[in-house]
């Protein structure tokens, strides 16, 4: 029943669950649905859908609540993605980088000369470290029609630079508006056209749109002290659209989770996607549990390193996380302005791990290069022992024998050297000789400070302590 305030009574919810791929067993599916049901009921959410993705496929789908016509949402029902849109824009920007059309160190003014704070780099915009204002100098942009790009750029001023570029993480919707316009100019087409052609179509994400179309959920706010609803506004955000305009189904958001986990479908190289998932900044203090890469939010939970994004717009909440190491993803979409537990997607991953933990892949022997086999074993950095192991594909692993230290894997190069992949040695060159390893001038020897090896500074030999 509607009243004078435009509020609508909330009819009873429907139950619905489905496991389209049959990949999650009945016990796990029931536990997952129970957790979803607790959130929908306890937090008074009009409708919510969730999914688990394993090995690139939607392995479980659950739904609670109802749509305006009284039916339950399905995997094809569209919800608004909010800021998950940013990750799609970021992929487009990274494609431009890989093509040589831009450099991440380019100042934004190189591509948008009329933009204020033109010294802010593309990488800083991607990682929210450019110092730009969180919101544009307009009316509340999420709830009012947006300006075209030239109108937004005309309103921006140096006052919209709130922090020294690079100083800190400061989430900026304005920054992604600039990235969308930058990509549009370099592509010579609207940013969304480029996203459709270069990302959505290759990944088969056919439900993604910029304005609602059937089948879709209607966005609502729930009254804080009564079980009634208020319909939230929806509009074209104009130049701000790259910050949160898009809609998608759970089925397609599952495909996106698989992409983030590593199933790129040729849209990006594995190396570029891994670069996007690397922490560029943190946003929660001394020991990070959440941070930001290049267009990807990051979080650590229960031993997992997750990448993805959250999203919110009036009437909608969404989240997608993916764990590349485990090839698993989780998502939810809800048509409510606030109320879904922040822990919901992580709880769903925990339930999956409890009921159906992934088994380690069976160990199998693999062929090795006999010439490299001689390099394996103990080496010493000064007096400290390290162990060098041979990995598949001519890769090497070097790590302290005991306790923490500078550990890294090294990938082979065509010139007979290796390049470090992690930690202190990331990007550094390893050269191997029969009697020593040289990692960017640091010499490792078979015995501590081997006097026969070329140790910089010279080695005279060990001495007995004075009596």
Tab-separated table of C-alpha atoms in Angstrom:
chain	number	residue	atom	x	y	z
A	1	UNK	CA	0.000	0.000	0.000
A	2	UNK	CA	1.282	3.479	-0.888
A	3	UNK	CA	0.891	6.423	1.438
A	4	UNK	CA	1.395	10.161	1.075
A	5	UNK	CA	5.121	9.823	1.708
A	6	UNK	CA	5.582	7.552	-1.292
A	7	UNK	CA	6.438	4.606	0.941
A	8	UNK	CA	5.454	1.080	-0.009
A	9	UNK	CA	4.647	-1.764	2.367
A	10	UNK	CA	7.040	-4.704	2.118
A	11	UNK	CA	5.198	-7.935	1.259
A	12	UNK	CA	6.488	-11.347	2.347
A	13	UNK	CA	9.688	-12.604	0.780
A	14	UNK	CA	9.920	-15.610	-1.512
A	15	UNK	CA	12.518	-18.371	-1.250
A	16	UNK	CA	14.650	-19.238	-4.237
A	17	UNK	CA	17.875	-21.073	-4.805
A	18	UNK	CA	19.467	-22.703	-7.791
A	19	UNK	CA	22.783	-24.392	-8.543
A	20	UNK	CA	23.096	-24.079	-12.327
A	21	UNK	CA	26.357	-25.997	-12.630
A	22	UNK	CA	25.761	-28.483	-9.811
A	23	UNK	CA	29.267	-27.789	-8.513
A	24	UNK	CA	28.353	-27.148	-4.846
A	25	UNK	CA	26.958	-30.022	-2.806
A	26	UNK	CA	23.651	-29.919	-0.937
A	27	UNK	CA	25.152	-29.303	2.513
A	28	UNK	CA	27.265	-26.394	1.331
A	29	UNK	CA	24.396	-24.980	-0.747
A	30	UNK	CA	22.069	-25.069	2.269
A	31	UNK	CA	24.632	-23.344	4.503
A	32	UNK	CA	25.291	-20.689	1.864
A	33	UNK	CA	21.577	-20.036	1.416
A	34	UNK	CA	21.054	-19.823	5.171
A	35	UNK	CA	23.738	-17.129	5.466
A	36	UNK	CA	22.139	-15.203	2.600
A	37	UNK	CA	18.698	-15.566	4.147
A	38	UNK	CA	19.947	-14.271	7.495
A	39	UNK	CA	21.192	-11.092	5.850
A	40	UNK	CA	18.065	-10.515	3.763
A	41	UNK	CA	15.735	-11.061	6.697
A	42	UNK	CA	17.744	-9.475	9.483
A	43	UNK	CA	18.738	-6.396	7.499
A	44	UNK	CA	15.388	-6.024	5.695
A	45	UNK	CA	16.692	-6.184	2.134
A	46	UNK	CA	13.987	-6.150	-0.608
A	47	UNK	CA	15.913	-8.662	-2.714
A	48	UNK	CA	19.414	-10.029	-2.838
A	49	UNK	CA	21.257	-12.497	-5.044
A	50	UNK	CA	24.643	-14.098	-4.475
A	51	UNK	CA	26.946	-16.469	-6.260
A	52	UNK	CA	30.057	-18.584	-5.855
A	53	UNK	CA	32.397	-18.961	-8.826
A	54	UNK	CA	34.865	-21.841	-9.050
A	55	UNK	CA	37.225	-22.575	-11.916
A	56	UNK	CA	35.572	-19.952	-14.114
A	57	UNK	CA	31.968	-21.132	-13.655
A	58	UNK	CA	29.035	-20.094	-11.499
A	59	UNK	CA	28.991	-23.021	-9.078
A	60	UNK	CA	26.229	-21.784	-6.758
A	61	UNK	CA	23.515	-19.156	-7.030
A	62	UNK	CA	21.136	-18.111	-4.293
A	63	UNK	CA	18.391	-15.501	-4.048
A	64	UNK	CA	16.082	-14.179	-1.360
A	65	UNK	CA	13.285	-11.636	-1.465
A	66	UNK	CA	11.177	-10.515	-4.397
A	67	UNK	CA	11.012	-8.080	-7.277
A	68	UNK	CA	8.219	-5.572	-7.908
A	69	UNK	CA	6.094	-8.189	-9.679
A	70	UNK	CA	6.355	-10.563	-6.729
A	71	UNK	CA	8.696	-13.000	-8.466
A	72	UNK	CA	12.066	-14.075	-7.177
A	73	UNK	CA	15.202	-12.669	-8.835
A	74	UNK	CA	17.123	-15.028	-11.095
A	75	UNK	CA	20.759	-15.174	-12.254
A	76	UNK	CA	19.683	-12.942	-15.178
A	77	UNK	CA	18.077	-10.144	-13.121
A	78	UNK	CA	19.993	-6.898	-13.513
A	79	UNK	CA	21.120	-4.848	-10.503
A	80	UNK	CA	23.173	-1.704	-10.449
A	81	UNK	CA	26.909	-2.313	-10.016
A	82	UNK	CA	27.923	1.073	-8.628
A	83	UNK	CA	31.691	1.428	-8.350
A	84	UNK	CA	32.401	-2.006	-9.801
A	85	UNK	CA	32.109	0.073	-12.993
A	86	UNK	CA	35.507	1.557	-12.115
A	87	UNK	CA	37.261	-1.767	-12.594
A	88	UNK	CA	35.925	-2.046	-16.143
A	89	UNK	CA	37.148	1.477	-16.915
A	90	UNK	CA	40.527	0.584	-15.426
A	91	UNK	CA	40.835	-2.463	-17.700
A	92	UNK	CA	40.172	-0.210	-20.696
A	93	UNK	CA	42.907	2.168	-19.529
A	94	UNK	CA	45.346	-0.720	-19.070
A	95	UNK	CA	44.588	-1.934	-22.580
A	96	UNK	CA	45.510	1.530	-23.835
A	97	UNK	CA	48.738	1.324	-21.850
A	98	UNK	CA	49.590	-2.069	-23.291
A	99	UNK	CA	49.005	-0.696	-26.804
A	100	UNK	CA	51.416	2.181	-26.140
A	101	UNK	CA	48.687	4.812	-26.366
A	102	UNK	CA	49.530	6.112	-22.898
A	103	UNK	CA	51.972	5.578	-20.047
A	104	UNK	CA	50.833	5.158	-16.464
A	105	UNK	CA	53.295	7.911	-15.530
A	106	UNK	CA	51.714	10.334	-17.994
A	107	UNK	CA	50.302	13.435	-16.302
A	108	UNK	CA	46.576	13.591	-16.910
A	109	UNK	CA	47.117	17.032	-18.473
A	110	UNK	CA	48.891	15.379	-21.397
A	111	UNK	CA	45.574	13.847	-22.458
A	112	UNK	CA	43.094	16.283	-20.847
A	113	UNK	CA	44.776	19.691	-21.113
A	114	UNK	CA	41.798	21.514	-19.589
A	115	UNK	CA	41.738	19.343	-16.460
A	116	UNK	CA	42.914	20.959	-13.207
A	117	UNK	CA	45.783	19.329	-11.349
A	118	UNK	CA	47.188	18.199	-14.674
A	119	UNK	CA	50.356	16.830	-13.017
A	120	UNK	CA	48.420	13.985	-11.411
A	121	UNK	CA	49.434	10.792	-13.205
A	122	UNK	CA	47.230	8.162	-14.820
A	123	UNK	CA	48.482	5.607	-12.278
A	124	UNK	CA	47.514	7.912	-9.410
A	125	UNK	CA	44.002	8.295	-10.791
A	126	UNK	CA	43.703	4.508	-11.124
A	127	UNK	CA	44.842	3.925	-7.531
A	128	UNK	CA	43.025	6.885	-5.888
A	129	UNK	CA	46.313	8.465	-4.850
A	130	UNK	CA	46.034	11.581	-7.018
A	131	UNK	CA	44.626	13.699	-4.187
A	132	UNK	CA	41.506	14.742	-6.099
A	133	UNK	CA	38.211	15.479	-4.374
A	134	UNK	CA	36.010	12.482	-3.699
A	135	UNK	CA	32.956	14.123	-5.279
A	136	UNK	CA	32.466	16.614	-8.134
A	137	UNK	CA	31.585	20.311	-7.573
A	138	UNK	CA	27.970	19.721	-8.585
A	139	UNK	CA	24.748	18.751	-6.889
A	140	UNK	CA	24.776	15.303	-5.232
A	141	UNK	CA	25.856	13.480	-8.358
A	142	UNK	CA	24.502	10.045	-7.422
A	143	UNK	CA	20.967	11.441	-7.162
A	144	UNK	CA	20.801	14.105	-9.901
A	145	UNK	CA	21.303	14.108	-13.690
A	146	UNK	CA	24.924	14.560	-14.645
A	147	UNK	CA	26.821	17.060	-16.748
A	148	UNK	CA	28.596	16.238	-20.008
A	149	UNK	CA	32.379	15.974	-19.842
A	150	UNK	CA	33.045	19.536	-20.968
A	151	UNK	CA	30.644	20.856	-18.358
A	152	UNK	CA	32.286	18.870	-15.564
A	153	UNK	CA	35.792	19.881	-16.636
A	154	UNK	CA	34.734	23.524	-16.681
A	155	UNK	CA	33.582	23.294	-13.060
A	156	UNK	CA	36.690	21.612	-11.712
A	157	UNK	CA	39.377	23.879	-10.273
A	158	UNK	CA	42.654	23.602	-8.328
A	159	UNK	CA	40.516	23.662	-5.176
A	160	UNK	CA	39.438	20.119	-6.072
A	161	UNK	CA	42.960	18.913	-5.354
A	162	UNK	CA	42.668	18.005	-1.673
A	163	UNK	CA	46.046	16.320	-1.087
A	164	UNK	CA	49.513	16.318	-2.583
A	165	UNK	CA	49.479	13.763	-5.423
A	166	UNK	CA	50.920	10.473	-4.250
A	167	UNK	CA	50.726	11.342	-0.548
A	168	UNK	CA	47.832	9.126	0.493
A	169	UNK	CA	44.863	7.054	-0.536
A	170	UNK	CA	41.842	9.306	-1.053
A	171	UNK	CA	38.963	7.687	-2.926
A	172	UNK	CA	37.947	9.879	-5.848
A	173	UNK	CA	34.906	9.422	-8.053
A	174	UNK	CA	36.103	12.517	-9.910
A	175	UNK	CA	39.322	10.720	-10.822
A	176	UNK	CA	37.401	7.979	-12.630
A	177	UNK	CA	35.293	10.543	-14.461
A	178	UNK	CA	38.585	11.915	-15.814
A	179	UNK	CA	39.797	8.421	-16.722
A	180	UNK	CA	36.585	7.729	-18.619
A	181	UNK	CA	36.973	10.922	-20.631
A	182	UNK	CA	40.678	10.236	-21.199
A	183	UNK	CA	39.886	6.783	-22.586
A	184	UNK	CA	37.100	8.176	-24.759
A	185	UNK	CA	39.437	10.707	-26.359
A	186	UNK	CA	42.167	8.155	-27.021
A	187	UNK	CA	39.664	5.701	-28.485
A	188	UNK	CA	37.714	8.342	-30.405
A	189	UNK	CA	34.472	6.840	-29.072
A	190	UNK	CA	32.405	7.002	-25.865
A	191	UNK	CA	34.042	5.074	-23.033
A	192	UNK	CA	31.087	2.706	-22.746
A	193	UNK	CA	31.230	1.818	-26.445
A	194	UNK	CA	34.878	0.891	-25.998
A	195	UNK	CA	34.142	-1.124	-22.853
A	196	UNK	CA	31.394	-3.031	-24.683
A	197	UNK	CA	33.528	-3.834	-27.708
A	198	UNK	CA	36.818	-4.586	-25.964
A	199	UNK	CA	35.742	-6.137	-22.642
A	200	UNK	CA	32.083	-7.094	-22.345
A	201	UNK	CA	31.627	-8.771	-25.717
A	202	UNK	CA	34.813	-10.895	-25.543
A	203	UNK	CA	33.875	-12.015	-22.022
A	204	UNK	CA	30.278	-12.765	-23.006
A	205	UNK	CA	28.854	-10.274	-20.475
A	206	UNK	CA	25.746	-9.456	-22.490
A	207	UNK	CA	23.543	-8.215	-19.645
A	208	UNK	CA	25.676	-5.168	-18.822
A	209	UNK	CA	23.922	-1.879	-19.609
A	210	UNK	CA	24.077	1.737	-18.466
A	211	UNK	CA	20.367	2.266	-17.784
A	212	UNK	CA	17.800	-0.179	-16.380
A	213	UNK	CA	16.070	-2.568	-18.787
A	214	UNK	CA	14.071	-5.723	-18.060
A	215	UNK	CA	14.686	-7.921	-16.238
A	216	UNK	CA	15.920	-5.568	-13.518
A	217	UNK	CA	15.434	-4.792	-9.844
A	218	UNK	CA	14.143	-1.422	-8.658
A	219	UNK	CA	16.316	0.438	-6.190
A	220	UNK	CA	14.831	1.109	-2.753
A	221	UNK	CA	15.655	2.648	0.601
A	222	UNK	CA	14.172	0.934	3.642
A	223	UNK	CA	12.696	3.159	6.358
A	224	UNK	CA	14.899	2.863	9.464
A	225	UNK	CA	11.933	2.425	11.858
A	226	UNK	CA	9.221	0.812	9.733
A	227	UNK	CA	8.992	-1.994	7.202
A	228	UNK	CA	8.240	0.240	4.222
A	229	UNK	CA	10.170	1.200	1.105
A	230	UNK	CA	11.063	4.399	-0.723
A	231	UNK	CA	11.912	4.223	-4.417
A	232	UNK	CA	15.334	5.738	-5.118
A	233	UNK	CA	16.063	7.918	-8.180
A	234	UNK	CA	17.830	6.684	-11.287
A	235	UNK	CA	19.337	8.854	-14.029
A	236	UNK	CA	22.170	9.286	-16.500
A	237	UNK	CA	25.223	10.410	-14.528
A	238	UNK	CA	26.821	11.998	-17.600
A	239	UNK	CA	30.557	12.523	-17.198
A	240	UNK	CA	30.425	10.827	-13.794
A	241	UNK	CA	29.089	7.584	-15.309
A	242	UNK	CA	32.524	5.863	-15.331
A	243	UNK	CA	32.434	6.059	-11.529
A	244	UNK	CA	29.281	3.964	-11.099
A	245	UNK	CA	26.734	3.856	-13.916
A	246	UNK	CA	26.581	0.226	-15.015
A	247	UNK	CA	24.055	-2.545	-14.330
A	248	UNK	CA	24.604	-6.301	-14.661
A	249	UNK	CA	23.204	-9.697	-13.738
A	250	UNK	CA	24.657	-12.126	-11.232
A	251	UNK	CA	25.540	-14.450	-14.104
A	252	UNK	CA	27.656	-11.773	-15.776
A	253	UNK	CA	29.153	-10.550	-12.516
A	254	UNK	CA	30.215	-14.153	-12.002
A	255	UNK	CA	31.999	-14.003	-15.346
A	256	UNK	CA	33.725	-10.858	-14.125
A	257	UNK	CA	34.814	-12.655	-10.938
A	258	UNK	CA	36.339	-15.372	-13.116
A	259	UNK	CA	38.162	-12.666	-15.096
A	260	UNK	CA	39.607	-11.111	-11.937
A	261	UNK	CA	40.686	-14.582	-10.796
A	262	UNK	CA	42.698	-14.978	-13.987
A	263	UNK	CA	40.373	-16.191	-16.773
A	264	UNK	CA	41.054	-13.126	-18.926
A	265	UNK	CA	39.507	-14.376	-22.162
A	266	UNK	CA	42.230	-12.554	-24.077
A	267	UNK	CA	41.055	-9.139	-22.862
A	268	UNK	CA	44.280	-8.556	-20.906
A	269	UNK	CA	47.537	-10.406	-20.537
A	270	UNK	CA	47.992	-12.335	-17.321
A	271	UNK	CA	50.863	-10.025	-16.405
A	272	UNK	CA	48.799	-6.878	-16.797
A	273	UNK	CA	45.948	-8.304	-14.737
A	274	UNK	CA	48.413	-9.295	-12.022
A	275	UNK	CA	49.757	-5.730	-12.091
A	276	UNK	CA	46.246	-4.399	-11.479
A	277	UNK	CA	45.909	-6.705	-8.457
A	278	UNK	CA	49.169	-5.539	-6.863
A	279	UNK	CA	48.747	-3.243	-3.835
A	280	UNK	CA	49.455	0.339	-4.897
A	281	UNK	CA	48.257	1.841	-1.625
A	282	UNK	CA	46.545	0.871	1.621
A	283	UNK	CA	43.611	2.529	3.329
A	284	UNK	CA	43.441	1.065	6.820
A	285	UNK	CA	46.561	1.983	8.718
A	286	UNK	CA	49.670	0.172	9.856
A	287	UNK	CA	49.025	-3.499	9.017
A	288	UNK	CA	46.933	-3.543	5.924
A	289	UNK	CA	43.888	-5.709	5.445
A	290	UNK	CA	42.402	-3.580	2.670
A	291	UNK	CA	44.001	-1.560	-0.059
A	292	UNK	CA	43.792	-0.574	-3.704
A	293	UNK	CA	45.619	-1.595	-6.845
A	294	UNK	CA	44.989	-0.201	-10.330
A	295	UNK	CA	41.194	-0.121	-10.479
A	296	UNK	CA	40.900	-3.053	-8.074
A	297	UNK	CA	40.037	-3.019	-4.409
A	298	UNK	CA	42.087	-5.490	-2.385
A	299	UNK	CA	41.527	-7.259	0.904
A	300	UNK	CA	43.149	-10.008	2.932
A	301	UNK	CA	40.961	-12.531	4.708
A	302	UNK	CA	41.596	-15.953	6.251
A	303	UNK	CA	44.828	-16.404	4.334
A	304	UNK	CA	43.332	-15.237	1.052
A	305	UNK	CA	44.443	-12.233	-0.984
A	306	UNK	CA	41.274	-11.062	-2.702
A	307	UNK	CA	40.809	-8.573	-5.529
A	308	UNK	CA	37.582	-7.068	-6.822
A	309	UNK	CA	35.409	-4.108	-5.923
A	310	UNK	CA	32.450	-2.999	-3.887
A	311	UNK	CA	29.677	-0.817	-5.272
A	312	UNK	CA	26.869	1.375	-4.007
A	313	UNK	CA	24.425	3.744	-5.621
A	314	UNK	CA	21.054	4.959	-4.307
A	315	UNK	CA	18.962	1.819	-3.987
A	316	UNK	CA	21.745	-0.693	-4.696
A	317	UNK	CA	24.701	-2.466	-3.117
A	318	UNK	CA	27.097	-4.890	-4.794
A	319	UNK	CA	30.402	-6.652	-4.174
A	320	UNK	CA	32.612	-9.015	-6.121
A	321	UNK	CA	35.801	-10.650	-4.815
A	322	UNK	CA	38.116	-13.170	-6.440
A	323	UNK	CA	41.013	-15.247	-5.155
A	324	UNK	CA	43.397	-15.973	-8.058
A	325	UNK	CA	45.373	-18.504	-6.014
A	326	UNK	CA	42.277	-20.647	-5.376
A	327	UNK	CA	40.413	-19.786	-8.607
A	328	UNK	CA	37.326	-18.937	-6.565
A	329	UNK	CA	35.084	-15.867	-6.530
A	330	UNK	CA	32.068	-14.562	-4.641
A	331	UNK	CA	29.487	-11.892	-5.412
A	332	UNK	CA	26.244	-10.359	-4.244
A	333	UNK	CA	23.798	-7.827	-5.676
A	334	UNK	CA	21.013	-6.177	-3.661
A	335	UNK	CA	18.418	-3.473	-4.344
A	336	UNK	CA	18.795	-1.526	-1.116
A	337	UNK	CA	20.602	1.716	-0.276
A	338	UNK	CA	22.178	0.353	2.915
A	339	UNK	CA	21.953	-2.642	5.181
A	340	UNK	CA	23.755	-5.634	3.679
A	341	UNK	CA	26.488	-6.872	6.020
A	342	UNK	CA	29.982	-5.991	4.827
A	343	UNK	CA	31.042	-9.468	5.929
A	344	UNK	CA	28.496	-11.311	3.771
A	345	UNK	CA	30.717	-12.203	0.780
A	346	UNK	CA	33.627	-13.181	3.037
A	347	UNK	CA	31.306	-15.309	5.158
A	348	UNK	CA	30.147	-17.108	2.012
A	349	UNK	CA	33.759	-17.880	1.105
A	350	UNK	CA	34.356	-19.184	4.631
A	351	UNK	CA	31.300	-21.452	4.394
A	352	UNK	CA	32.521	-22.829	1.074
A	353	UNK	CA	35.986	-23.476	2.524
A	354	UNK	CA	34.495	-25.218	5.542
A	355	UNK	CA	32.164	-27.520	3.611
A	356	UNK	CA	34.113	-28.054	0.391
A	357	UNK	CA	37.769	-27.081	0.795
A	358	UNK	CA	39.796	-27.226	-2.378
A	359	UNK	CA	42.256	-30.089	-2.367
A	360	UNK	CA	45.837	-29.316	-3.359
A	361	UNK	CA	46.755	-30.376	-6.859
A	362	UNK	CA	48.573	-33.736	-6.862
A	363	UNK	CA	52.328	-33.429	-6.970
A	364	UNK	CA	53.897	-34.833	-10.114
A	365	UNK	CA	57.520	-34.902	-11.190
A	366	UNK	CA	58.414	-32.580	-14.030
A	367	UNK	CA	61.339	-32.543	-16.480
A	368	UNK	CA	64.225	-30.230	-15.658
A	369	UNK	CA	67.239	-28.845	-17.449
A	370	UNK	CA	70.240	-30.883	-16.210
A	371	UNK	CA	72.390	-27.774	-16.430
A	372	UNK	CA	70.148	-25.980	-13.971
A	373	UNK	CA	69.939	-28.907	-11.577
A	374	UNK	CA	73.537	-28.197	-10.545
A	375	UNK	CA	72.501	-24.755	-9.279
A	376	UNK	CA	70.085	-26.131	-6.693
A	377	UNK	CA	70.879	-26.443	-3.016
A	378	UNK	CA	72.428	-24.224	-0.373
A	379	UNK	CA	73.934	-20.827	-1.110
A	380	UNK	CA	75.070	-18.191	1.376
A	381	UNK	CA	74.435	-14.484	1.502
A	382	UNK	CA	77.409	-13.644	3.655
A	383	UNK	CA	77.013	-16.018	6.607
A	384	UNK	CA	73.278	-16.642	6.054
A	385	UNK	CA	72.221	-19.870	4.295
A	386	UNK	CA	69.637	-19.750	1.499
A	387	UNK	CA	68.138	-22.580	-0.541
A	388	UNK	CA	67.769	-22.422	-4.322
A	389	UNK	CA	65.078	-24.669	-5.800
A	390	UNK	CA	64.278	-25.373	-9.427
A	391	UNK	CA	60.648	-24.804	-10.409
A	392	UNK	CA	58.810	-25.779	-13.617
A	393	UNK	CA	59.507	-23.794	-16.776
A	394	UNK	CA	63.100	-22.990	-15.746
A	395	UNK	CA	61.961	-20.787	-12.885
A	396	UNK	CA	63.999	-20.525	-9.682
A	397	UNK	CA	63.050	-20.013	-6.046
A	398	UNK	CA	65.523	-18.535	-3.569
A	399	UNK	CA	64.582	-18.323	0.112
A	400	UNK	CA	66.301	-18.304	3.517
A	401	UNK	CA	66.902	-21.760	4.926
A	402	UNK	CA	65.648	-20.681	8.346
A	403	UNK	CA	63.266	-17.902	9.296
A	404	UNK	CA	62.168	-14.785	7.387
A	405	UNK	CA	64.228	-12.991	4.811
A	406	UNK	CA	64.414	-11.887	1.211
A	407	UNK	CA	62.638	-14.647	-0.649
A	408	UNK	CA	61.634	-14.480	-4.292
A	409	UNK	CA	60.900	-16.492	-7.391
A	410	UNK	CA	62.866	-15.697	-10.528
A	411	UNK	CA	61.639	-16.068	-14.101
A	412	UNK	CA	64.052	-16.935	-16.931
A	413	UNK	CA	65.022	-14.454	-19.618
A	414	UNK	CA	66.191	-15.220	-23.122
A	415	UNK	CA	69.690	-13.883	-22.352
A	416	UNK	CA	70.348	-16.563	-19.723
A	417	UNK	CA	69.569	-14.393	-16.707
A	418	UNK	CA	66.514	-14.402	-14.429
A	419	UNK	CA	64.293	-11.582	-13.186
A	420	UNK	CA	62.882	-11.408	-9.666
A	421	UNK	CA	59.112	-11.579	-9.298
A	422	UNK	CA	58.449	-10.686	-5.648
A	423	UNK	CA	59.607	-8.783	-2.633
A	424	UNK	CA	62.986	-7.091	-2.388
A	425	UNK	CA	64.232	-8.671	-5.596
A	426	UNK	CA	61.202	-7.851	-7.764
A	427	UNK	CA	62.496	-6.633	-11.118
A	428	UNK	CA	66.134	-7.287	-10.225
A	429	UNK	CA	68.427	-9.494	-12.307
A	430	UNK	CA	69.927	-12.793	-11.129
A	431	UNK	CA	73.038	-14.073	-12.902
A	432	UNK	CA	74.260	-17.574	-12.150
A	433	UNK	CA	77.820	-18.943	-12.291
A	434	UNK	CA	79.098	-22.291	-11.031
A	435	UNK	CA	80.659	-20.735	-7.911
A	436	UNK	CA	78.323	-17.810	-7.161
A	437	UNK	CA	75.015	-16.089	-7.789
A	438	UNK	CA	74.885	-12.359	-8.448
A	439	UNK	CA	71.600	-10.575	-7.722
A	440	UNK	CA	72.109	-6.939	-8.640
A	441	UNK	CA	75.674	-6.960	-7.135
A	442	UNK	CA	74.744	-9.068	-4.048
A	443	UNK	CA	76.905	-12.203	-4.295
A	444	UNK	CA	75.757	-15.574	-2.937
A	445	UNK	CA	78.422	-18.255	-2.474
A	446	UNK	CA	78.387	-22.006	-1.797
A	447	UNK	CA	80.161	-21.554	1.533
A	448	UNK	CA	79.942	-18.481	3.771
A	449	UNK	CA	82.046	-15.746	2.160
A	450	UNK	CA	83.863	-18.180	-0.142
A	451	UNK	CA	87.333	-16.661	-0.685
A	452	UNK	CA	87.452	-18.214	-4.155
A	453	UNK	CA	84.312	-16.382	-5.305
A	454	UNK	CA	84.256	-12.741	-6.457
A	455	UNK	CA	82.805	-11.243	-3.256
A	456	UNK	CA	82.891	-7.421	-3.430
A	457	UNK	CA	85.073	-5.965	-0.681
A	458	UNK	CA	87.339	-9.036	-0.619
A	459	UNK	CA	87.420	-12.028	1.682
A	460	UNK	CA	90.611	-12.793	3.630
A	461	UNK	CA	89.276	-15.844	5.432
A	462	UNK	CA	87.668	-16.630	8.747
A	463	UNK	CA	89.639	-15.996	11.948
A	464	UNK	CA	89.512	-17.495	15.387
A	465	UNK	CA	88.240	-15.179	18.095
A	466	UNK	CA	90.968	-13.687	20.258
A	467	UNK	CA	91.485	-15.584	23.507
